[in-house]
């Protein structure tokens, strides 16, 4: 039977079939992902992108093909992950723009829309590279233009045949592919989308199709390519979504970020801006984006660490998916340096800061440094709140893509209901192995425990043993902190008015800590700032066993010069120990106030 046109329902069903088929190619695409970075995640990124499209279309009932194309393009922008996802989004935006508000389209219209998608994608790329998804898309669009038939079945079969031939040529165009003996992963993902459509039109079940090439892809293809590659020297794959009413255009963003990285792709749609860049300084990118709009989502993945995971998997002969054995999730009340967190692939669920009716996500909508400056300027400060229910669910799903087991290390249950939210969310992700650990801590101690969990996972320690080790370490580790004034502790209800007034009058500086159950307790006090550090050092010396290795995490609220002195004193007292310092996260800072600082200590098992 001839198919003379495609309307909304037909296009929607075809896209759903394409997305489902391409998603099942995830592992094959991860195995052959060597360009632009051999990090083994192209299949995962494409799967997440097409899943977002499918979720939008399943509830769609539009009759016009233009409306369906527009919905698919919008969903792809919001759900785009990685280079391939961003490229597919640009292509679909161009496709939808050409289709416009059409009720139905012919094969000629379809071919014009493909060409429009390629044109938009080409214009969006900073440096278009041949031998990638772009090449196969262009060859497919040219084949569509040259195919003279009004029947969609032979039309689709013809452009699929050309796409497969173009895909087979990609190693001839890209030396990295030729060296690894594979085709381009992103391009193969695009071909998979076309294959899904053709299978659907034929009425065939979407079963495993015979591979035209790479039927037994080399499991070590990704690992065989060194990182950094000749074409890629930057470390972090960085993505962000910004919303606003007066966002810069694509060229303005390019100029502003020039010199910060490469592989820059910018999507500018109505009211939003989506960005992908490979860079060594993700925070500089995020700072700029916060200055132009509301940063609603962002991530920075360590491509070097991802490649190391692939290398280990290839060495073991089990590269079915480039995943960590264990992926760690923590909430934003934990403090750990950004570069350390990214290196170990730790996912973060932001807690909320409430300013009246306005909700800010901790360390997403406002950085620690920005928040500290606002505290010093005075004025009302926000209250804090748990993450919304879906935040942990979303984080667990993302972490499950990265790791075989998800370990969630969260704010102590005695301090917040966040722990309960984290446990409830774990039951909402039944297809993932999620374990929730009560840190009985906050701030730098929570961060140290999350880091330890990630390190143990990378060392091949089983999840159950990691949890046992964390419990053992947690029970002999701790955190002590002090505040410069009692104002914020009084506002949070952690001290009474009488004690706060007396302490202020007598210039008493409290030393506080966390009990074994995670509750805040006083552990000492001194008269005057100058006596604080010696008292804290003496307290730590009593608490830390001499025969155990120890590492420290130091945080401060708007007093970097103080915390540097604390770090020097710790090294003088305990030797050349691991010490890192950073500004306290906003949800902690708002409860302690400017001048507060803390020392967290993680006591390891004896050597």
Short mmCIF file of C-alpha atoms in Angstrom, two decimals, residues 333-336 441-452:
data_model
loop_
_atom_site.label_atom_id
_atom_site.label_comp_id
_atom_site.label_asym_id
_atom_site.label_seq_id
_atom_site.Cartn_x
_atom_site.Cartn_y
_atom_site.Cartn_z
CA UNK A 333 24.69 20.09 52.20
CA UNK A 334 27.94 18.19 51.74
CA UNK A 335 31.04 20.19 50.93
CA UNK A 336 33.66 18.78 48.57
CA UNK A 441 26.85 14.48 59.22
CA UNK A 442 26.81 17.60 57.10
CA UNK A 443 29.20 19.93 55.32
CA UNK A 444 32.78 18.74 54.83
CA UNK A 445 32.31 15.49 56.77
CA UNK A 446 29.46 14.45 54.49
CA UNK A 447 31.68 15.38 51.54
CA UNK A 448 34.58 13.29 52.85
CA UNK A 449 32.30 10.27 53.32
CA UNK A 450 30.88 10.62 49.81
CA UNK A 451 34.40 10.89 48.40
CA UNK A 452 35.48 7.80 50.34
#
